[in-house]
mmCIF file of C-alpha atoms in Angstrom:
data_model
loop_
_atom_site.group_PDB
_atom_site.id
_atom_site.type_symbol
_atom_site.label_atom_id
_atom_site.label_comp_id
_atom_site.label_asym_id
_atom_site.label_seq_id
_atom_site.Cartn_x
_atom_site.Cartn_y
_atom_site.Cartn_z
ATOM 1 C CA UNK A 29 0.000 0.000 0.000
ATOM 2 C CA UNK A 30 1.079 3.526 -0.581
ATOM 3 C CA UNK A 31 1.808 5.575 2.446
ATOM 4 C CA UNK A 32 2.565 9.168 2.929
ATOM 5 C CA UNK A 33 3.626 10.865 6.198
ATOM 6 C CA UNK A 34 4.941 14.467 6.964
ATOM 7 C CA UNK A 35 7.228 15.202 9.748
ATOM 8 C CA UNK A 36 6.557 19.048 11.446
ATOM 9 C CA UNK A 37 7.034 21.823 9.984
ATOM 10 C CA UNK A 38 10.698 22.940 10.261
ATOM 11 C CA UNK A 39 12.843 25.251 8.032
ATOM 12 C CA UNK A 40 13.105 24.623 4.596
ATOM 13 C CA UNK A 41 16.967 22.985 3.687
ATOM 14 C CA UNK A 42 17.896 25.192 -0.109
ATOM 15 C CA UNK A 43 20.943 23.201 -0.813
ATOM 16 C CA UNK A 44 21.749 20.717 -3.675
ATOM 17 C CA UNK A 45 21.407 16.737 -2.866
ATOM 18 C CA UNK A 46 23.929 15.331 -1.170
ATOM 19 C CA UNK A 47 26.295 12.081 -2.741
ATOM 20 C CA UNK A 48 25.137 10.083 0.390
ATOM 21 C CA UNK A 49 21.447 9.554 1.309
ATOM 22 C CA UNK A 50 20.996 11.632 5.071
ATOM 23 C CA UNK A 51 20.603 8.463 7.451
ATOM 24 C CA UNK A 52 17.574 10.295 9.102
ATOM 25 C CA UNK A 53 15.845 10.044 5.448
ATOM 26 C CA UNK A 54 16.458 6.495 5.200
ATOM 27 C CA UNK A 55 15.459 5.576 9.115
ATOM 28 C CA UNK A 56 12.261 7.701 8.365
ATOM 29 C CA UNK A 57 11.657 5.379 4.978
ATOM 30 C CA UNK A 58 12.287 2.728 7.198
ATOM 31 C CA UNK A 59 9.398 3.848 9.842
ATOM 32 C CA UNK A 60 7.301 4.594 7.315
ATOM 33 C CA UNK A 61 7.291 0.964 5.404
ATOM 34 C CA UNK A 62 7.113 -0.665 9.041
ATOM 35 C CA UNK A 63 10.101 -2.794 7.422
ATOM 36 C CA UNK A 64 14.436 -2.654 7.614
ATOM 37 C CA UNK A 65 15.599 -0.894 4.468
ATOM 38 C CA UNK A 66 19.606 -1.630 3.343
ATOM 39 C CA UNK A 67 20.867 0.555 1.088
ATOM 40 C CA UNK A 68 22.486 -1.549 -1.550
ATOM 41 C CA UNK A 69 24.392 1.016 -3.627
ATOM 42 C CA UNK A 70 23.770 4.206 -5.817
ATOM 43 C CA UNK A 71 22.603 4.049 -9.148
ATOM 44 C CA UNK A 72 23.603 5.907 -12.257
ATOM 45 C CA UNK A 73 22.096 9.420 -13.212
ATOM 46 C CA UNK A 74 19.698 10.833 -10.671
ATOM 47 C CA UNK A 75 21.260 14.334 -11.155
ATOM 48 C CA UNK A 76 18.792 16.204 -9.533
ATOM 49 C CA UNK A 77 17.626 14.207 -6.987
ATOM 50 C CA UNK A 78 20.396 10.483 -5.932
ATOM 51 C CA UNK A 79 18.315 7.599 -6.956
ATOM 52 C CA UNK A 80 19.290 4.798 -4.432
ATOM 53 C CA UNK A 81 18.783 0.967 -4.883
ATOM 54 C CA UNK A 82 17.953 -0.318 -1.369
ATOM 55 C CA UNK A 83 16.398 -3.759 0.063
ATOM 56 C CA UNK A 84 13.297 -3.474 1.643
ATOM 57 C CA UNK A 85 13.098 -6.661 4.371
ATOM 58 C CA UNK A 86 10.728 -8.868 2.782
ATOM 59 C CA UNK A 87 10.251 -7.688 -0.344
ATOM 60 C CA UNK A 88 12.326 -7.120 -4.291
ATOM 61 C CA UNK A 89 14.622 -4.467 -4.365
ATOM 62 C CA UNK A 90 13.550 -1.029 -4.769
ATOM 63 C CA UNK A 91 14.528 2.711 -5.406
ATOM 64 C CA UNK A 92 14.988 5.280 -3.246
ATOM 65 C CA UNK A 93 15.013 9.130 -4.439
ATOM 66 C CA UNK A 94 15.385 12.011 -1.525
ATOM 67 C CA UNK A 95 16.064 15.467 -2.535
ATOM 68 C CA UNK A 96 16.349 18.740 0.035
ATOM 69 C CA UNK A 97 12.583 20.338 0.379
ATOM 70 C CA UNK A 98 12.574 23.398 -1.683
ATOM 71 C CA UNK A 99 9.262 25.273 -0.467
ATOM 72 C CA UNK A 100 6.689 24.699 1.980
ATOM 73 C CA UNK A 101 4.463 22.986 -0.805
ATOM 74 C CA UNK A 102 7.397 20.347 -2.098
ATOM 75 C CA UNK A 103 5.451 16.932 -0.601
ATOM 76 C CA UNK A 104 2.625 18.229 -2.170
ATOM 77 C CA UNK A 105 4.488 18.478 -5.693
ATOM 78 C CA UNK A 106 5.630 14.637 -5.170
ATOM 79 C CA UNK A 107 2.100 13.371 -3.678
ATOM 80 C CA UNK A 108 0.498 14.753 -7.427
ATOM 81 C CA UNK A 109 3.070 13.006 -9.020
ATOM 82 C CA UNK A 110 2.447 10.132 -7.335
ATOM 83 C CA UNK A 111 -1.303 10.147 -8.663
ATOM 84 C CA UNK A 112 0.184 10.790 -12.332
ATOM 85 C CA UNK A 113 2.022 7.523 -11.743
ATOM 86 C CA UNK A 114 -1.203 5.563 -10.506
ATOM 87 C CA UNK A 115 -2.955 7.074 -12.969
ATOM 88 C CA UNK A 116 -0.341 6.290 -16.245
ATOM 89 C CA UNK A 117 0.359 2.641 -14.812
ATOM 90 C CA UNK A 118 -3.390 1.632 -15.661
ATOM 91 C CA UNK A 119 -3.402 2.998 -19.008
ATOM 92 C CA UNK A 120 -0.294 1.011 -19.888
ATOM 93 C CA UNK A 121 2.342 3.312 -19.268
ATOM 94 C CA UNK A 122 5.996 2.071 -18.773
ATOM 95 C CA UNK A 123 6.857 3.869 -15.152
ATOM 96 C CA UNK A 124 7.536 2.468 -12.131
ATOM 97 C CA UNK A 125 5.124 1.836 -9.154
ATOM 98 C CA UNK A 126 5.585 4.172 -6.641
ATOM 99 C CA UNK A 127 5.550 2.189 -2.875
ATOM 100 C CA UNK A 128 5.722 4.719 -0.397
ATOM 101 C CA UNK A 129 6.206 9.014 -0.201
ATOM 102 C CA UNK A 130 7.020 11.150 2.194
ATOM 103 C CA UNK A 131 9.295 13.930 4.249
ATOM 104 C CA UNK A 132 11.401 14.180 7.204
ATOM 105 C CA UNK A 133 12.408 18.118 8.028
ATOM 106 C CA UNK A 134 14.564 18.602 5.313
ATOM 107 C CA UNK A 135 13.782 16.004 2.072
ATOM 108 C CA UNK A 136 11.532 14.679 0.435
ATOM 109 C CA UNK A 137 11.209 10.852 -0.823
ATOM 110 C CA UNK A 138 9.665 8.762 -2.723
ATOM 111 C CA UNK A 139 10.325 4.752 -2.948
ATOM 112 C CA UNK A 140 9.738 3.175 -6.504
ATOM 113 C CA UNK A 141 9.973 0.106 -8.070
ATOM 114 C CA UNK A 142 13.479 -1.251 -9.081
ATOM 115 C CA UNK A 143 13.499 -1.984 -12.937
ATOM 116 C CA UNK A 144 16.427 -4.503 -13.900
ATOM 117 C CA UNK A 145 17.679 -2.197 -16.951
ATOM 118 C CA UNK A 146 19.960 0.712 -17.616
ATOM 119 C CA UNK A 147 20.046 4.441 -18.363
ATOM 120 C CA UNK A 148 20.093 4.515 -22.602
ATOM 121 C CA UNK A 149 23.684 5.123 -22.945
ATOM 122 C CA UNK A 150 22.800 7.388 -26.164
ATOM 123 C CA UNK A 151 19.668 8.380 -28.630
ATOM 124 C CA UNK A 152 19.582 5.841 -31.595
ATOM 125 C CA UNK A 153 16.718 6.093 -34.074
ATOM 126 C CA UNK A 154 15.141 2.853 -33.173
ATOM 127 C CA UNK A 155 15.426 4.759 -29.351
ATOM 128 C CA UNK A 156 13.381 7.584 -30.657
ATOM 129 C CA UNK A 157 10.387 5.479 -32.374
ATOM 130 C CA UNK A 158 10.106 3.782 -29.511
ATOM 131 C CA UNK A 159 9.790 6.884 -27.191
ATOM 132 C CA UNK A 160 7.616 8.586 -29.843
ATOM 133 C CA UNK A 161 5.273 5.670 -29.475
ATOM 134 C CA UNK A 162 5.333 5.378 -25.683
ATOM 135 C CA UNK A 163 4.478 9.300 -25.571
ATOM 136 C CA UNK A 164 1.426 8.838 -27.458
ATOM 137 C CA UNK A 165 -0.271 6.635 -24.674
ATOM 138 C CA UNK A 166 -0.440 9.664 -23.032
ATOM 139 C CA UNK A 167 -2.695 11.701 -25.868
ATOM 140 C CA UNK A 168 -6.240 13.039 -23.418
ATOM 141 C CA UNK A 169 -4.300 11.654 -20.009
ATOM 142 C CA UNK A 170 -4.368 15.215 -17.821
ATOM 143 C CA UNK A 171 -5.269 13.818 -14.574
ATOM 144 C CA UNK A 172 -3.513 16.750 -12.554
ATOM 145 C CA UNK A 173 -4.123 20.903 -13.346
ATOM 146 C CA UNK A 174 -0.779 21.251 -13.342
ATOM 147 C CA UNK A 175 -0.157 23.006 -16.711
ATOM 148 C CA UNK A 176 3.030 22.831 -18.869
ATOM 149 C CA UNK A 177 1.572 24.092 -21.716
ATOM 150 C CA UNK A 178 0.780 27.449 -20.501
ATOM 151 C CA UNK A 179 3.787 27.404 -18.503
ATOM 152 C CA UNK A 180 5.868 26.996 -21.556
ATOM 153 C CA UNK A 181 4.275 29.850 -22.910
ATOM 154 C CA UNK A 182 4.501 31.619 -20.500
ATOM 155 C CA UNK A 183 8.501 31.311 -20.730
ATOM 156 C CA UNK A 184 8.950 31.731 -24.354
ATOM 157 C CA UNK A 185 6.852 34.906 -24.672
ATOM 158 C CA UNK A 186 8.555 36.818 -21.355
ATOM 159 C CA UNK A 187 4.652 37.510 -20.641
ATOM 160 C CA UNK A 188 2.513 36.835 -17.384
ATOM 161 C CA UNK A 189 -0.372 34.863 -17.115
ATOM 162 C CA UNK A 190 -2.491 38.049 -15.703
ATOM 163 C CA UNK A 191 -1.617 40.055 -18.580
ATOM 164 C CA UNK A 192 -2.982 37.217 -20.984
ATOM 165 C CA UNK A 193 -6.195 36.675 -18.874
ATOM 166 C CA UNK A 194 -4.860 32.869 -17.842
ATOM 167 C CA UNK A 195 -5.924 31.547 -14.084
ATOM 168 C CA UNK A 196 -2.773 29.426 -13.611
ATOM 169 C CA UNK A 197 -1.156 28.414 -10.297
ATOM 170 C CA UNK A 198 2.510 28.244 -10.744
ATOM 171 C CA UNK A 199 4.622 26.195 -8.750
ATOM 172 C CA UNK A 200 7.146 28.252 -6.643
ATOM 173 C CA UNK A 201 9.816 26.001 -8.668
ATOM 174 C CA UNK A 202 8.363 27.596 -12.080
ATOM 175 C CA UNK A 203 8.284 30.742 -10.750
ATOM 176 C CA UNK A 204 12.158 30.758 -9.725
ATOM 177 C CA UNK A 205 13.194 29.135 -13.237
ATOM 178 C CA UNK A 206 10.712 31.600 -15.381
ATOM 179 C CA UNK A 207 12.792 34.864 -13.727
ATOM 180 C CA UNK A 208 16.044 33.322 -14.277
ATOM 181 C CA UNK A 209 15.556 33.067 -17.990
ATOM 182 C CA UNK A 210 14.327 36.235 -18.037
ATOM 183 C CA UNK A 211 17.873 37.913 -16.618
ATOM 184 C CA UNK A 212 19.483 35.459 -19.550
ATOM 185 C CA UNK A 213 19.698 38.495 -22.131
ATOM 186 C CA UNK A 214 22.220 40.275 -19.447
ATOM 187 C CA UNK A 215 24.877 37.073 -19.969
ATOM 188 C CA UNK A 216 26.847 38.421 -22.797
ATOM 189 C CA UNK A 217 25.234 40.175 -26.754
ATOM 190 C CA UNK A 218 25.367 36.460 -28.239
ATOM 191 C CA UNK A 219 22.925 35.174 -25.826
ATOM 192 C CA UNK A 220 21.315 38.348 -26.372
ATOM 193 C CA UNK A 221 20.924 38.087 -29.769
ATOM 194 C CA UNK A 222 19.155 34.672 -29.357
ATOM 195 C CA UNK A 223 16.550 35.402 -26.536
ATOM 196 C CA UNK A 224 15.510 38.590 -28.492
ATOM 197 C CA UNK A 225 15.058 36.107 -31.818
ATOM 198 C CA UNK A 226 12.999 33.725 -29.951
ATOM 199 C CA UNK A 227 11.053 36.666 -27.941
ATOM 200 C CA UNK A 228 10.195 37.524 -31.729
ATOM 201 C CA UNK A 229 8.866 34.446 -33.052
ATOM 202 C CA UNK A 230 6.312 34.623 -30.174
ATOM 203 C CA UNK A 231 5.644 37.549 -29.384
ATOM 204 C CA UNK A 232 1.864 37.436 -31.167
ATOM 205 C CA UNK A 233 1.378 33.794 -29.977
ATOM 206 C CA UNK A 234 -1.865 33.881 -28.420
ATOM 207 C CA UNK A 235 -1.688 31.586 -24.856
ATOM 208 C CA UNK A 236 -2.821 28.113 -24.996
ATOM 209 C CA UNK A 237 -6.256 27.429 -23.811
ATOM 210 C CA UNK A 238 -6.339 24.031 -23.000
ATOM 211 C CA UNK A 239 -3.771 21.359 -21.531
ATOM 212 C CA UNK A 240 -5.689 17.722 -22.655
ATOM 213 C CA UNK A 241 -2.224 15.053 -22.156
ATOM 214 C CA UNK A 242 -0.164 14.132 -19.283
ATOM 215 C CA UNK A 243 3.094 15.555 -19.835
ATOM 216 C CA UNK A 244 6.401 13.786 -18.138
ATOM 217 C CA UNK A 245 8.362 17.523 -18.844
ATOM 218 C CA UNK A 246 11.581 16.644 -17.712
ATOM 219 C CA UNK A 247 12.302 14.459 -20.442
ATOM 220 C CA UNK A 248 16.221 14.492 -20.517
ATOM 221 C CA UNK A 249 17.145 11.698 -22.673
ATOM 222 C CA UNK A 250 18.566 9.322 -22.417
ATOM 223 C CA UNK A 251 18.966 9.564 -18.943
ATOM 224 C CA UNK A 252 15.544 9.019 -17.980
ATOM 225 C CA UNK A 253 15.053 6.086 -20.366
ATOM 226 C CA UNK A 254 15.984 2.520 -19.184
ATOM 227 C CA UNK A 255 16.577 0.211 -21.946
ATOM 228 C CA UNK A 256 17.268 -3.270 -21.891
ATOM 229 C CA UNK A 257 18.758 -5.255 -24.910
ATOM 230 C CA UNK A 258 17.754 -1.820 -26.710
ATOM 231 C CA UNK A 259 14.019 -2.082 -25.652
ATOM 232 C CA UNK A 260 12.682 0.955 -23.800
ATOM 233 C CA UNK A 261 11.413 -1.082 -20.274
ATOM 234 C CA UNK A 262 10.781 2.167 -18.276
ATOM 235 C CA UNK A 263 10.466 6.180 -18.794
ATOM 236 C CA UNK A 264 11.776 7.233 -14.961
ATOM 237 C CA UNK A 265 11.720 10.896 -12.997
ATOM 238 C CA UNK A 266 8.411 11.243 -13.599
ATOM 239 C CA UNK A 267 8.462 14.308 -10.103
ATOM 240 C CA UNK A 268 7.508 17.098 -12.691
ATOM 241 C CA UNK A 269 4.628 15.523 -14.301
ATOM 242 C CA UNK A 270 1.482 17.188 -14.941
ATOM 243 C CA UNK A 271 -1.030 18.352 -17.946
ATOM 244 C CA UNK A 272 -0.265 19.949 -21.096
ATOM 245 C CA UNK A 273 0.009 18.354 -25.221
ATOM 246 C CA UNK A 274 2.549 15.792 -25.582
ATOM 247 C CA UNK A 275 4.360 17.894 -27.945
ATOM 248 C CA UNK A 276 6.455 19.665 -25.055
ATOM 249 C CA UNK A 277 7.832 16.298 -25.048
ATOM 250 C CA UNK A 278 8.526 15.478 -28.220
ATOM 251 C CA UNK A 279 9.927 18.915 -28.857
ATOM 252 C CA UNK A 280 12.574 17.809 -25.803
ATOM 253 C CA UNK A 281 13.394 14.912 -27.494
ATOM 254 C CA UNK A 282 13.761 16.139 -30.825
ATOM 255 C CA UNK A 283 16.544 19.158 -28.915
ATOM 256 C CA UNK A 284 18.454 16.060 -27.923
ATOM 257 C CA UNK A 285 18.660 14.660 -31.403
ATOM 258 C CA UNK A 286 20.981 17.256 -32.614
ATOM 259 C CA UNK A 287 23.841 15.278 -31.063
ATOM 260 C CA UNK A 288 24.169 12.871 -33.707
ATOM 261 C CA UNK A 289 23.608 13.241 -37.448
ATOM 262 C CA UNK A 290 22.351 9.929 -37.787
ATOM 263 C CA UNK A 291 19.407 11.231 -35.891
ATOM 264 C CA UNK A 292 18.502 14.055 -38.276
ATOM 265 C CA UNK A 293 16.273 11.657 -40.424
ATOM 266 C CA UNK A 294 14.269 10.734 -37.391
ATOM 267 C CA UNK A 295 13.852 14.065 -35.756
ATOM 268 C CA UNK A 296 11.969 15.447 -39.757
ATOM 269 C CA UNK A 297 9.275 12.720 -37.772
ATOM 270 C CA UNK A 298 9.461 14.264 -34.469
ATOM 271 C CA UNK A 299 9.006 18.240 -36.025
ATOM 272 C CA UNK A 300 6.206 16.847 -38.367
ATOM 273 C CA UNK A 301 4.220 15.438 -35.602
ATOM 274 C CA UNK A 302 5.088 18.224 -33.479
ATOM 275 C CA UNK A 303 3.223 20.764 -36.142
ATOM 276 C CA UNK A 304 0.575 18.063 -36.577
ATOM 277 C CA UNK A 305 -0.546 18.237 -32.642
ATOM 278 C CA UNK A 306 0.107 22.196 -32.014
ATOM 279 C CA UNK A 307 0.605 23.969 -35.367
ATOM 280 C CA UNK A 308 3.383 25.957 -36.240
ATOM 281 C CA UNK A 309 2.499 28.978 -33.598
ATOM 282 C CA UNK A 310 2.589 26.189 -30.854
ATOM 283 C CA UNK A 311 5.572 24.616 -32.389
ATOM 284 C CA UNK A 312 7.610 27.930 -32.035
ATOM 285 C CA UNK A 313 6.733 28.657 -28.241
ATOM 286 C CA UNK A 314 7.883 24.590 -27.529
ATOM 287 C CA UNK A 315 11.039 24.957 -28.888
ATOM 288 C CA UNK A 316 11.569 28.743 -28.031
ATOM 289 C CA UNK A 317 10.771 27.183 -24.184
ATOM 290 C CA UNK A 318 13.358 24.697 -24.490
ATOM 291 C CA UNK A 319 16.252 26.261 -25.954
ATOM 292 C CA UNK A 320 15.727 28.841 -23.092
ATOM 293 C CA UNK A 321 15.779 26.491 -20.529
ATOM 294 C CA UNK A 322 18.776 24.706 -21.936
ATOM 295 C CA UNK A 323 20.453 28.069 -21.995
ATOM 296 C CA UNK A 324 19.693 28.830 -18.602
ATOM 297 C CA UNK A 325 20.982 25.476 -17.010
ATOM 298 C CA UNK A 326 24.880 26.291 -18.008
ATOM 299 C CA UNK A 327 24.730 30.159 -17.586
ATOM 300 C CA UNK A 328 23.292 29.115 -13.431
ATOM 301 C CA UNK A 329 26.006 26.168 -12.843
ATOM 302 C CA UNK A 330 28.640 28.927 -14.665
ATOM 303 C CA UNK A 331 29.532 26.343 -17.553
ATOM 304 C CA UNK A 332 30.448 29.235 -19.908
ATOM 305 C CA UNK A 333 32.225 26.763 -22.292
ATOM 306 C CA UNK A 334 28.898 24.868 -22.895
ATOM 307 C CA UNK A 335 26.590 28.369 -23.854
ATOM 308 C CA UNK A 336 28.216 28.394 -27.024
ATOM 309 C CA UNK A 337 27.267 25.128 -28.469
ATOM 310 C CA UNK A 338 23.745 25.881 -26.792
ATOM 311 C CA UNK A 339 23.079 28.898 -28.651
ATOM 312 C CA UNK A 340 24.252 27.217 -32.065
ATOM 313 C CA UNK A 341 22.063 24.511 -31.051
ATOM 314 C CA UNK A 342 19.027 27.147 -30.565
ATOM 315 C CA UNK A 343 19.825 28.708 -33.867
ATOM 316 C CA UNK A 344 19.754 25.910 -35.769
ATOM 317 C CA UNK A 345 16.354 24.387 -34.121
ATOM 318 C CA UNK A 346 14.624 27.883 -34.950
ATOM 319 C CA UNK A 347 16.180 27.531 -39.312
ATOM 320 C CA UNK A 348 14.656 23.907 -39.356
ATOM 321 C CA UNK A 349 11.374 24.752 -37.612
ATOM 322 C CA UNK A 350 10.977 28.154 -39.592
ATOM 323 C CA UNK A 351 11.958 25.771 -42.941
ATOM 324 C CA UNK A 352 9.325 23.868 -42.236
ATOM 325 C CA UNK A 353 6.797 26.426 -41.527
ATOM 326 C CA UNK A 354 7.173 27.834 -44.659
ATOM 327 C CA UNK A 355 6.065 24.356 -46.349
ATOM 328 C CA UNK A 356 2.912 24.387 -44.696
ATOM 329 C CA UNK A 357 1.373 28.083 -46.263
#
């Protein structure tokens, strides 16, 4: 059975995860479960969050993710995921059951189950047909009013929700990311140059008015795929999910294409359903959204020698998009 339990309220901890899981996280697991959990070992990726395998007495193997408590509302955040993850598994989606959520004072958990496979070492095309497929099983899924699409909008446009007459809660995790891209123009007149071409494409975007798929929106292949003898067995990290069109995350996975040239044929498919779901408008504010947010990650962690490549990256996204915008008028 899933259980959830809070401890009281105490200050909120700001920092980054830590390499080793907080022993007070895993004795509160422990309480929690009623059972002994043994951590076994970490497990690749988990860069925003560790993602532990431990033992639980009596039971298979499972995962453990903690990660410091952000804002008041954090549990929250992971209890709706949680219900995304019910709600997915019985329509056939590959994630992992969730077994138990929670807090102590300064993290937040959740315990999943483990899935004998491994992070996809890199995109292939058979990879992203496989991932394209999997994404449509969640076409009229929004189970939680937590909306990407407008959110995305909201980013690629610079505009605010009460200026476009939109009722949207944002998360205070949005809220934090949305004014950090907004400072990205001050980074250097390259970057510049960029944000102000992307501000352009959208600027007469109208907002989105309706959000009818469950969106995973933190798509970062291939980290988050598991693969086994080059099967896709799970889609993992599923903490951000919410409601939106699937095509914020095909418009993620066609970003990570541009790493290898054999992928170019394969990501033609991924723009041309793209346009099919949101139109060319809709296409322009997904990617606009993502090459912002990939800009934003380096110029935060101060990798100045990765904003180059970045902005080429964006440039280059916006020709082939714009290319094929022209084909359908």
């Amino acid at each position: 059975m899933l259980r959830s339990h809070r401890c009281g309220q105490q200050p909120m901890n700001q920092g980054t995860h830590s390499e080793e899981l907080p022993a007070e996280v895993l004795d509160y697991v422990a309480y929690v479960l009623g059972a002994e959990v043994t951590v076994l070992g970490r497990l690749p990726g988990g860069v925003n969050g560790g993602a532990t395998r431990v033992q639980v007495a009596g039971r298979a193997n499972a995962v453990l993710k903690a990660v410091p408590l952000a804002h008041p509302d954090h549990l929250d955040e992971t209890l709706r995921a949680r219900r995304v993850v019910e709600h997915m598994r019985k329509r056939g989606y590959p994630t992992p059951a969730w077994l138990g959520v929670g807090a102590t004072a300064t993290h937040a958990w959740h315990l999943m189950d483990f899935v004998d496979a491994a992070p996809a070492p890199e995109l292939t095309p058979s990879l992203v047909e496989q991932l394209m497929e999997i994404i449509e099983l969640r076409a009229g899924q929004a189970s939680e009013p937590y909306d990407h699409w407008s959110y995305a909008w909201r980013v690629a446009t610079g505009r605010e929700s009460t200026v476009a007459g939109l009722d949207v809660d944002e998360t205070p995790g949005q809220a934090l990311l949305r004014r950090s891209v907004a400072r990205l123009s001050g980074y250097s007149s390259v970057v510049s140059a960029l944000v102000e071409r992307l501000r352009l494409v959208c600027a007469d975007v109208p907002p989105p008015r309706d959000a009818p798929d469950m969106v995973h929106a933190d798509l970062s292949t291939p980290g988050n795929v598991l693969v086994r003898d080059g099967a896709v067995v799970a889609v993992v990290d599923i903490g951000n999910a919410g409601s939106g069109t699937r095509a914020i995350d095909l418009t993620t996975l066609a970003w990570y294409t541009f790493r290898d040239p054999l992928l170019d044929d394969v990501r033609g498919r991924l723009w041309t359903r793209i346009l099919d779901l949101v139109g060319g408008e809709g296409a322009a504010v997904l990617t606009a959204a993502q090459i912002l947010h990939m800009l934003e990650i380096p110029i935060r962690d101060g990798r100045r020698d990765v904003v180059p490549g970045v902005v080429k990256r964006g440039h280059r996204a916006l020709d082939e998009l714009n290319a094929l915008r022209q084909l359908e008028f």
